Amino acid sequence: MPKQIDHEKRREQIAEATWRVISERGMEGATVRNIAAEAGLSLGALRHYFSTQDELLAYSLKLVKERATARIREIISLDLPPREKFIKTILELVPTNQEKMAEMEVWFAFTAYFRHKPGGLDAQYDGIYPGLQKLMDYAEQSGLLPANIDKEMETERLYALVDGLALHAYLEPQRLDGPKVERVLIHHLSALMATED
Amino acid sequence: MPKQIDHEKRREQIAEATWRVISERGMEGATVRNIAAEAGLSLGALRHYFSTQDELLAYSLKLVKERATARIREIISLDLPPREKFIKTILELVPTNQEKMAEMEVWFAFTAYFRHKPGGLDAQYDGIYPGLQKLMDYAEQSGLLPANIDKEMETERLYALVDGLALHAYLEPQRLDGPKVERVLIHHLSALMATED
């Protein structure tokens, strides 16, 4: 069904145009008109793929999540030593390259935008907290964590660190670049795995 | 000059009304009309204190910063053992009570709002990063930190943790309440002061 595939591919291209518009102008600039122009489509053609602005924005956000999830699934499926898999997966959650930086930009813009909308975005929509809980279980079962660790506390601390680094890399990309984010996170994970109270 | 004092006091009351409006409706709801209604003033009376919306918003943000800075100055001036002073000051940077939560709400709303304005907000406007650098120097000089610590890395990690906790407490106040934020941060600072590589 090539027609179906084309339709879906075109929706993805429009979502990517939406990311670029949000990244350059913020949510205020993410009008249907601006997005159509960025995607090189007429307003009429855009409406063929998304009937409302809200539908377009919701799809664009969903696609950010799907792409990130796919990358993480790929790492998890690799045949790697547990320690390396644990670190590599968590590094995937912070913006260490251009692609992830653009996703983060879109993510923060959406979070702020939907905050005060009725039925707005669930803070757990990104799935990072439950994902980290599972990763900490995996690390524990693989013998990577000290026996007397407070796992709930350490999950909370790691979650705050991951999103704090993402926020700062987004707000100050010059000061906190990808390699630095990676160094701080690896330092934290090494300390976590060596913790003794 | 009681008239002058009244004028300043009234400006502060209007700024506080602005915080409440932002906290309830987001920046989109922070219109001059809504703020006047919240402050119990006519539009004309409000204009007597702030001639433009931008002036009002800038003043409201400045007042958040001034109040937080005043609280921190007070702690620093106290006669406390260095360890306690270090921990207490850093705890002041995360939302552990209603007042600080409201400030945080306003802060994030402003950050997102000004992100794409020409001449928008400097990410360092809140002064938290340089403040943490000074605090880490203080901790080092007071002998609270292990000798072989990577101070720049630890400052970056602490900064990310502080803002990550603030972000999560703001997005999920039910899951991450004030006492929990405090526990995670104290755990981190204790580990930091005990670090040995």
Short mmCIF file of C-alpha atoms in Angstrom, two decimals:
data_model
loop_
_atom_site.label_atom_id
_atom_site.label_comp_id
_atom_site.label_asym_id
_atom_site.label_seq_id
_atom_site.Cartn_x
_atom_site.Cartn_y
_atom_site.Cartn_z
CA MET A 1 0.00 0.00 0.00
CA PRO A 2 2.37 2.75 -1.13
CA LYS A 3 -0.32 5.41 -0.87
CA GLN A 4 -0.78 4.71 2.83
CA ILE A 5 2.98 4.81 3.35
CA ASP A 6 3.27 8.11 1.51
CA HIS A 7 0.54 9.56 3.69
CA GLU A 8 2.35 8.56 6.88
CA LYS A 9 5.69 9.72 5.53
CA ARG A 10 4.22 13.09 4.68
CA ARG A 11 2.75 13.39 8.19
CA GLU A 12 6.22 12.75 9.59
CA GLN A 13 7.73 15.42 7.33
CA ILE A 14 5.12 17.90 8.55
CA ALA A 15 5.91 16.97 12.17
CA GLU A 16 9.61 17.59 11.48
CA ALA A 17 8.74 20.99 9.99
CA THR A 18 6.76 21.67 13.17
CA TRP A 19 9.84 20.88 15.31
CA ARG A 20 11.93 23.33 13.29
CA VAL A 21 9.33 26.09 13.66
CA ILE A 22 9.03 25.51 17.43
CA SER A 23 12.78 25.38 17.80
CA GLU A 24 13.19 28.72 16.02
CA ARG A 25 10.13 30.66 17.18
CA GLY A 26 8.72 28.88 20.21
CA MET A 27 5.16 27.62 20.58
CA GLU A 28 3.80 31.12 19.89
CA GLY A 29 5.17 30.80 16.37
CA ALA A 30 3.80 27.30 15.77
CA THR A 31 0.80 28.45 13.76
CA VAL A 32 -0.67 26.27 11.02
CA ARG A 33 0.33 28.97 8.53
CA ASN A 34 4.01 28.99 9.61
CA ILE A 35 4.21 25.21 9.69
CA ALA A 36 2.70 24.89 6.20
CA ALA A 37 5.27 27.39 4.89
CA GLU A 38 8.15 25.53 6.57
CA ALA A 39 6.90 22.22 5.12
CA GLY A 40 6.52 23.78 1.66
CA LEU A 41 2.78 23.05 1.56
CA SER A 42 -0.32 25.13 1.02
CA LEU A 43 -2.69 25.52 3.94
CA GLY A 44 -5.21 23.35 2.08
CA ALA A 45 -2.68 20.58 1.55
CA LEU A 46 -1.65 20.69 5.22
CA ARG A 47 -5.30 20.35 6.28
CA HIS A 48 -5.45 17.18 4.22
CA TYR A 49 -3.01 15.61 6.71
CA PHE A 50 -4.08 17.32 9.95
CA SER A 51 -7.52 18.79 10.35
CA THR A 52 -6.71 20.90 13.45
CA GLN A 53 -3.67 22.59 14.94
CA ASP A 54 -4.08 20.57 18.14
CA GLU A 55 -4.04 17.31 16.20
CA LEU A 56 -0.84 18.40 14.44
CA LEU A 57 0.87 19.43 17.69
CA ALA A 58 -0.15 16.23 19.49
CA TYR A 59 1.19 14.12 16.62
CA SER A 60 4.46 16.08 16.53
CA LEU A 61 5.00 15.48 20.22
CA LYS A 62 4.11 11.79 19.92
CA LEU A 63 6.69 11.41 17.17
CA VAL A 64 9.45 12.88 19.41
CA LYS A 65 8.62 10.26 21.99
CA GLU A 66 8.47 7.41 19.46
CA ARG A 67 11.85 8.23 17.98
CA ALA A 68 13.51 8.44 21.39
CA THR A 69 11.85 5.18 22.48
CA ALA A 70 13.03 3.44 19.31
CA ARG A 71 16.64 4.50 19.95
CA ILE A 72 16.47 3.21 23.51
CA ARG A 73 14.91 -0.11 22.44
CA GLU A 74 17.78 -0.55 20.01
CA ILE A 75 20.39 -0.12 22.73
CA ILE A 76 18.55 -2.50 25.06
CA SER A 77 18.49 -5.15 22.33
CA LEU A 78 22.27 -4.98 21.87
CA ASP A 79 24.48 -7.70 23.29
CA LEU A 80 26.44 -5.59 25.77
CA PRO A 81 27.81 -6.09 29.30
CA PRO A 82 25.16 -4.89 31.84
CA ARG A 83 27.25 -1.97 33.07
CA GLU A 84 27.75 -0.63 29.55
CA LYS A 85 24.10 -1.15 28.64
CA PHE A 86 22.96 0.67 31.80
CA ILE A 87 25.19 3.69 31.13
CA LYS A 88 24.48 3.82 27.37
CA THR A 89 20.72 3.74 27.90
CA ILE A 90 20.76 6.57 30.41
CA LEU A 91 23.02 8.66 28.18
CA GLU A 92 20.31 8.37 25.53
CA LEU A 93 18.04 10.48 27.78
CA VAL A 94 20.23 13.59 27.73
CA PRO A 95 20.98 15.85 24.75
CA THR A 96 24.49 14.85 23.66
CA ASN A 97 24.00 15.60 19.95
CA GLN A 98 22.08 17.91 17.61
CA GLU A 99 19.18 15.53 17.03
CA LYS A 100 18.51 15.03 20.73
CA MET A 101 18.95 18.75 21.40
CA ALA A 102 16.21 19.56 18.89
CA GLU A 103 13.91 16.98 20.52
CA MET A 104 14.57 18.49 23.95
CA GLU A 105 13.78 21.98 22.67
CA VAL A 106 10.44 20.74 21.34
CA TRP A 107 9.78 18.85 24.54
CA PHE A 108 10.28 21.82 26.85
CA ALA A 109 8.24 24.09 24.60
CA PHE A 110 5.33 21.62 24.67
CA THR A 111 5.59 21.12 28.42
CA ALA A 112 5.32 24.85 29.09
CA TYR A 113 2.55 25.24 26.49
CA PHE A 114 0.31 22.42 27.71
CA ARG A 115 0.83 23.21 31.38
CA HIS A 116 -2.23 25.44 31.61
CA LYS A 117 -4.44 23.86 28.95
CA PRO A 118 -7.48 21.96 30.19
CA GLY A 119 -6.67 18.26 30.10
CA GLY A 120 -3.05 19.27 29.51
CA LEU A 121 0.00 17.09 29.29
CA ASP A 122 0.68 14.51 31.98
CA ALA A 123 4.13 15.17 33.46
CA GLN A 124 4.85 11.46 33.12
CA TYR A 125 3.95 11.48 29.43
CA ASP A 126 7.63 11.28 28.47
CA GLY A 127 7.94 7.98 30.36
CA ILE A 128 11.39 8.86 31.73
CA TYR A 129 10.62 8.24 35.39
CA PRO A 130 9.12 4.72 34.94
CA GLY A 131 11.91 4.02 32.43
CA LEU A 132 14.53 4.90 35.03
CA GLN A 133 12.77 2.74 37.61
CA LYS A 134 13.07 -0.22 35.26
CA LEU A 135 16.71 0.57 34.53
CA MET A 136 17.52 0.74 38.23
CA ASP A 137 15.83 -2.67 38.69
CA TYR A 138 17.94 -3.98 35.82
CA ALA A 139 21.12 -2.57 37.40
CA GLU A 140 20.22 -4.13 40.74
CA GLN A 141 19.47 -7.54 39.23
CA SER A 142 22.73 -7.38 37.28
CA GLY A 143 24.64 -6.81 40.52
CA LEU A 144 25.73 -3.30 39.53
CA LEU A 145 24.42 -1.57 42.64
CA PRO A 146 25.68 -1.81 46.23
CA ALA A 147 23.43 -3.97 48.40
CA ASN A 148 22.38 -1.30 50.88
CA ILE A 149 21.34 1.30 48.32
CA ASP A 150 18.09 3.28 48.75
CA LYS A 151 16.79 2.56 45.27
CA GLU A 152 13.78 4.89 45.36
CA MET A 153 15.95 7.80 46.51
CA GLU A 154 18.63 7.05 43.92
CA THR A 155 16.03 6.84 41.14
CA GLU A 156 14.67 10.24 42.16
CA ARG A 157 18.18 11.70 42.27
CA LEU A 158 19.10 10.28 38.86
CA TYR A 159 15.82 11.50 37.37
CA ALA A 160 16.44 15.03 38.65
CA LEU A 161 20.03 14.95 37.37
CA VAL A 162 18.99 13.75 33.89
CA ASP A 163 16.31 16.44 33.48
CA GLY A 164 18.44 19.14 35.11
CA LEU A 165 21.28 18.46 32.67
CA ALA A 166 18.79 18.45 29.79
CA LEU A 167 17.31 21.77 30.94
CA HIS A 168 20.71 23.42 31.27
CA ALA A 169 22.00 22.08 27.95
CA TYR A 170 18.82 23.51 26.39
CA LEU A 171 19.13 26.92 28.07
CA GLU A 172 22.92 27.24 27.82
CA PRO A 173 24.20 25.10 24.95
CA GLN A 174 27.49 27.06 24.84
CA ARG A 175 28.39 26.49 28.48
CA LEU A 176 27.07 22.94 28.79
CA ASP A 177 27.75 21.07 25.57
CA GLY A 178 27.09 17.40 24.78
CA PRO A 179 30.47 15.99 25.88
CA LYS A 180 30.23 17.84 29.22
CA VAL A 181 26.71 16.51 29.86
CA GLU A 182 28.06 13.04 29.15
CA ARG A 183 31.02 13.46 31.54
CA VAL A 184 28.83 14.63 34.42
CA LEU A 185 26.35 11.79 33.94
CA ILE A 186 29.04 9.10 33.68
CA HIS A 187 30.68 10.50 36.82
CA HIS A 188 27.35 10.24 38.64
CA LEU A 189 26.64 6.69 37.47
CA SER A 190 30.15 5.55 38.42
CA ALA A 191 29.70 7.01 41.92
CA LEU A 192 26.24 5.40 42.15
CA MET A 193 27.58 1.96 41.30
CA ALA A 194 30.41 2.37 43.82
CA THR A 195 28.29 3.79 46.66
CA GLU A 196 28.92 2.45 50.10
CA ASP A 197 27.16 3.93 53.09
CA MET B 1 8.23 59.90 52.64
CA PRO B 2 5.18 57.74 53.25
CA LYS B 3 3.82 58.45 49.77
CA GLN B 4 6.93 56.97 48.15
CA ILE B 5 6.72 53.92 50.42
CA ASP B 6 3.05 53.44 49.57
CA HIS B 7 3.87 53.58 45.89
CA GLU B 8 6.55 50.88 46.21
CA LYS B 9 4.34 48.75 48.45
CA ARG B 10 1.52 48.95 45.92
CA ARG B 11 3.89 47.91 43.13
CA GLU B 12 4.85 44.86 45.20
CA GLN B 13 1.19 43.99 45.75
CA ILE B 14 0.61 44.18 42.01
CA ALA B 15 3.63 41.94 41.40
CA GLU B 16 2.22 39.42 43.87
CA ALA B 17 -1.12 39.52 42.05
CA THR B 18 0.83 38.88 38.83
CA TRP B 19 2.43 35.78 40.39
CA ARG B 20 -0.98 34.43 41.35
CA VAL B 21 -2.35 34.99 37.84
CA ILE B 22 0.67 33.30 36.23
CA SER B 23 0.50 30.43 38.69
CA GLU B 24 -3.17 29.82 37.88
CA ARG B 25 -3.36 30.59 34.16
CA GLY B 26 0.19 30.60 32.80
CA MET B 27 1.85 33.46 30.93
CA GLU B 28 -0.95 33.42 28.34
CA GLY B 29 -3.32 34.54 31.10
CA ALA B 30 -1.03 37.28 32.43
CA THR B 31 -2.81 40.12 30.65
CA VAL B 32 -2.92 43.60 32.17
CA ARG B 33 -6.70 43.20 32.46
CA ASN B 34 -6.49 39.93 34.44
CA ILE B 35 -3.75 41.26 36.70
CA ALA B 36 -5.70 44.44 37.46
CA ALA B 37 -8.75 42.34 38.40
CA GLU B 38 -6.64 40.07 40.64
CA ALA B 39 -5.08 43.11 42.34
CA GLY B 40 -8.53 44.72 42.80
CA LEU B 41 -7.55 47.75 40.72
CA SER B 42 -9.01 49.48 37.69
CA LEU B 43 -6.96 49.36 34.50
CA GLY B 44 -6.34 53.08 34.86
CA ALA B 45 -5.05 52.67 38.42
CA LEU B 46 -2.76 49.81 37.36
CA ARG B 47 -1.31 52.00 34.58
CA HIS B 48 -0.40 54.55 37.23
CA TYR B 49 2.08 52.01 38.64
CA PHE B 50 3.23 50.26 35.45
CA SER B 51 2.89 51.91 32.07
CA THR B 52 3.40 48.73 30.00
CA GLN B 53 2.80 45.01 30.42
CA ASP B 54 6.48 44.31 29.81
CA GLU B 55 7.49 46.70 32.59
CA LEU B 56 5.08 44.95 34.95
CA LEU B 57 6.32 41.47 34.03
CA ALA B 58 9.98 42.46 34.32
CA TYR B 59 9.35 43.98 37.76
CA SER B 60 7.45 40.87 38.91
CA LEU B 61 10.32 38.64 37.91
CA LYS B 62 12.89 40.94 39.53
CA LEU B 63 10.92 40.79 42.77
CA VAL B 64 11.02 36.96 42.79
CA LYS B 65 14.80 37.14 42.52
CA GLU B 66 15.13 39.83 45.20
CA ARG B 67 13.05 37.91 47.73
CA ALA B 68 15.00 34.69 47.17
CA THR B 69 18.30 36.55 47.40
CA ALA B 70 17.22 38.21 50.65
CA ARG B 71 16.37 34.84 52.21
CA ILE B 72 19.76 33.43 51.20
CA ARG B 73 21.62 36.50 52.53
CA GLU B 74 19.86 36.01 55.85
CA ILE B 75 21.02 32.39 56.15
CA ILE B 76 24.58 33.33 55.20
CA SER B 77 24.62 35.99 57.90
CA LEU B 78 23.62 33.48 60.60
CA ASP B 79 26.21 32.14 63.03
CA LEU B 80 26.10 28.47 62.02
CA PRO B 81 28.67 25.67 61.62
CA PRO B 82 29.91 25.64 57.97
CA ARG B 83 28.35 22.28 57.15
CA GLU B 84 24.92 23.40 58.32
CA LYS B 85 25.23 26.75 56.57
CA PHE B 86 26.24 25.03 53.30
CA ILE B 87 23.29 22.62 53.39
CA LYS B 88 20.74 25.22 54.54
CA THR B 89 21.72 27.67 51.79
CA ILE B 90 21.40 25.07 49.04
CA LEU B 91 18.04 23.90 50.41
CA GLU B 92 16.85 27.47 49.94
CA LEU B 93 17.21 26.98 46.15
CA VAL B 94 14.62 24.21 45.88
CA PRO B 95 10.85 24.47 46.46
CA THR B 96 10.33 22.97 49.92
CA ASN B 97 7.34 25.14 50.85
CA GLN B 98 4.36 26.94 49.30
CA GLU B 99 6.11 30.30 48.95
CA LYS B 100 9.08 28.86 47.09
CA MET B 101 6.81 26.68 44.95
CA ALA B 102 4.92 29.77 43.77
CA GLU B 103 8.21 31.50 42.94
CA MET B 104 9.37 28.46 40.97
CA GLU B 105 6.12 28.38 39.02
CA VAL B 106 6.57 32.03 38.05
CA TRP B 107 10.20 31.43 37.24
CA PHE B 108 9.58 28.56 34.82
CA ALA B 109 6.71 30.39 33.16
CA PHE B 110 8.93 33.43 32.57
CA THR B 111 11.82 31.31 31.31
CA ALA B 112 9.63 29.63 28.68
CA TYR B 113 7.96 32.95 27.78
CA PHE B 114 11.12 34.99 27.30
CA ARG B 115 13.02 32.21 25.52
CA HIS B 116 11.96 33.36 22.06
CA LYS B 117 11.59 37.09 22.68
CA PRO B 118 14.24 39.32 21.10
CA GLY B 119 16.72 40.28 23.82
CA GLY B 120 15.10 37.59 25.98
CA LEU B 121 16.09 36.41 29.40
CA ASP B 122 19.68 35.43 30.10
CA ALA B 123 19.76 31.86 31.38
CA GLN B 124 22.07 33.02 34.15
CA TYR B 125 19.67 35.76 35.24
CA ASP B 126 18.63 33.75 38.28
CA GLY B 127 22.23 33.73 39.54
CA ILE B 128 22.04 30.15 40.76
CA TYR B 129 25.10 28.84 38.92
CA PRO B 130 27.52 31.56 40.11
CA GLY B 131 25.91 31.28 43.56
CA LEU B 132 26.65 27.56 43.67
CA GLN B 133 30.23 28.19 42.54
CA LYS B 134 30.71 30.51 45.51
CA LEU B 135 29.09 27.99 47.86
CA MET B 136 31.38 25.24 46.64
CA ASP B 137 34.38 27.53 47.23
CA TYR B 138 33.05 28.18 50.73
CA ALA B 139 32.65 24.44 51.36
CA GLU B 140 36.18 23.80 50.14
CA GLN B 141 37.70 26.56 52.26
CA SER B 142 35.77 25.27 55.29
CA GLY B 143 37.29 21.82 54.78
CA LEU B 144 33.93 20.20 53.97
CA LEU B 145 35.02 18.69 50.65
CA PRO B 146 37.44 15.81 50.03
CA ALA B 147 40.82 17.02 48.75
CA ASN B 148 40.74 15.28 45.38
CA ILE B 149 37.29 16.47 44.34
CA ASP B 150 36.65 17.77 40.79
CA LYS B 151 34.98 20.99 41.90
CA GLU B 152 33.83 22.16 38.48
CA MET B 153 32.21 18.80 37.76
CA GLU B 154 30.58 18.67 41.19
CA THR B 155 29.22 22.20 40.81
CA GLU B 156 27.69 21.25 37.46
CA ARG B 157 26.19 18.09 38.96
CA LEU B 158 24.76 19.94 41.96
CA TYR B 159 23.34 22.67 39.70
CA ALA B 160 21.59 20.08 37.51
CA LEU B 161 20.24 18.28 40.58
CA VAL B 162 18.88 21.49 42.15
CA ASP B 163 17.09 22.58 38.97
CA GLY B 164 15.94 19.04 38.12
CA LEU B 165 14.35 18.68 41.56
CA ALA B 166 12.76 22.12 41.20
CA LEU B 167 11.39 21.20 37.76
CA HIS B 168 9.92 17.92 38.97
CA ALA B 169 8.43 19.43 42.13
CA TYR B 170 6.81 22.03 39.88
CA LEU B 171 5.46 19.50 37.36
CA GLU B 172 4.49 16.80 39.87
CA PRO B 173 3.89 18.38 43.29
CA GLN B 174 1.93 15.30 44.44
CA ARG B 175 4.68 12.81 43.72
CA LEU B 176 7.63 14.98 44.71
CA ASP B 177 6.69 17.09 47.71
CA GLY B 178 8.86 19.48 49.72
CA PRO B 179 10.12 16.97 52.33
CA LYS B 180 11.12 14.49 49.60
CA VAL B 181 13.03 17.18 47.67
CA GLU B 182 14.83 17.99 50.91
CA ARG B 183 15.73 14.34 51.60
CA VAL B 184 17.16 13.79 48.12
CA LEU B 185 19.23 16.97 48.27
CA ILE B 186 20.58 16.26 51.76
CA HIS B 187 21.49 12.72 50.65
CA HIS B 188 23.40 14.18 47.70
CA LEU B 189 25.24 16.76 49.78
CA SER B 190 26.19 14.15 52.40
CA ALA B 191 27.60 11.89 49.66
CA LEU B 192 29.41 14.87 48.13
CA MET B 193 31.10 15.76 51.41
CA ALA B 194 32.12 12.14 51.95
CA THR B 195 33.35 11.49 48.39
CA GLU B 196 36.55 9.54 48.03
CA ASP B 197 37.81 8.50 44.62
#
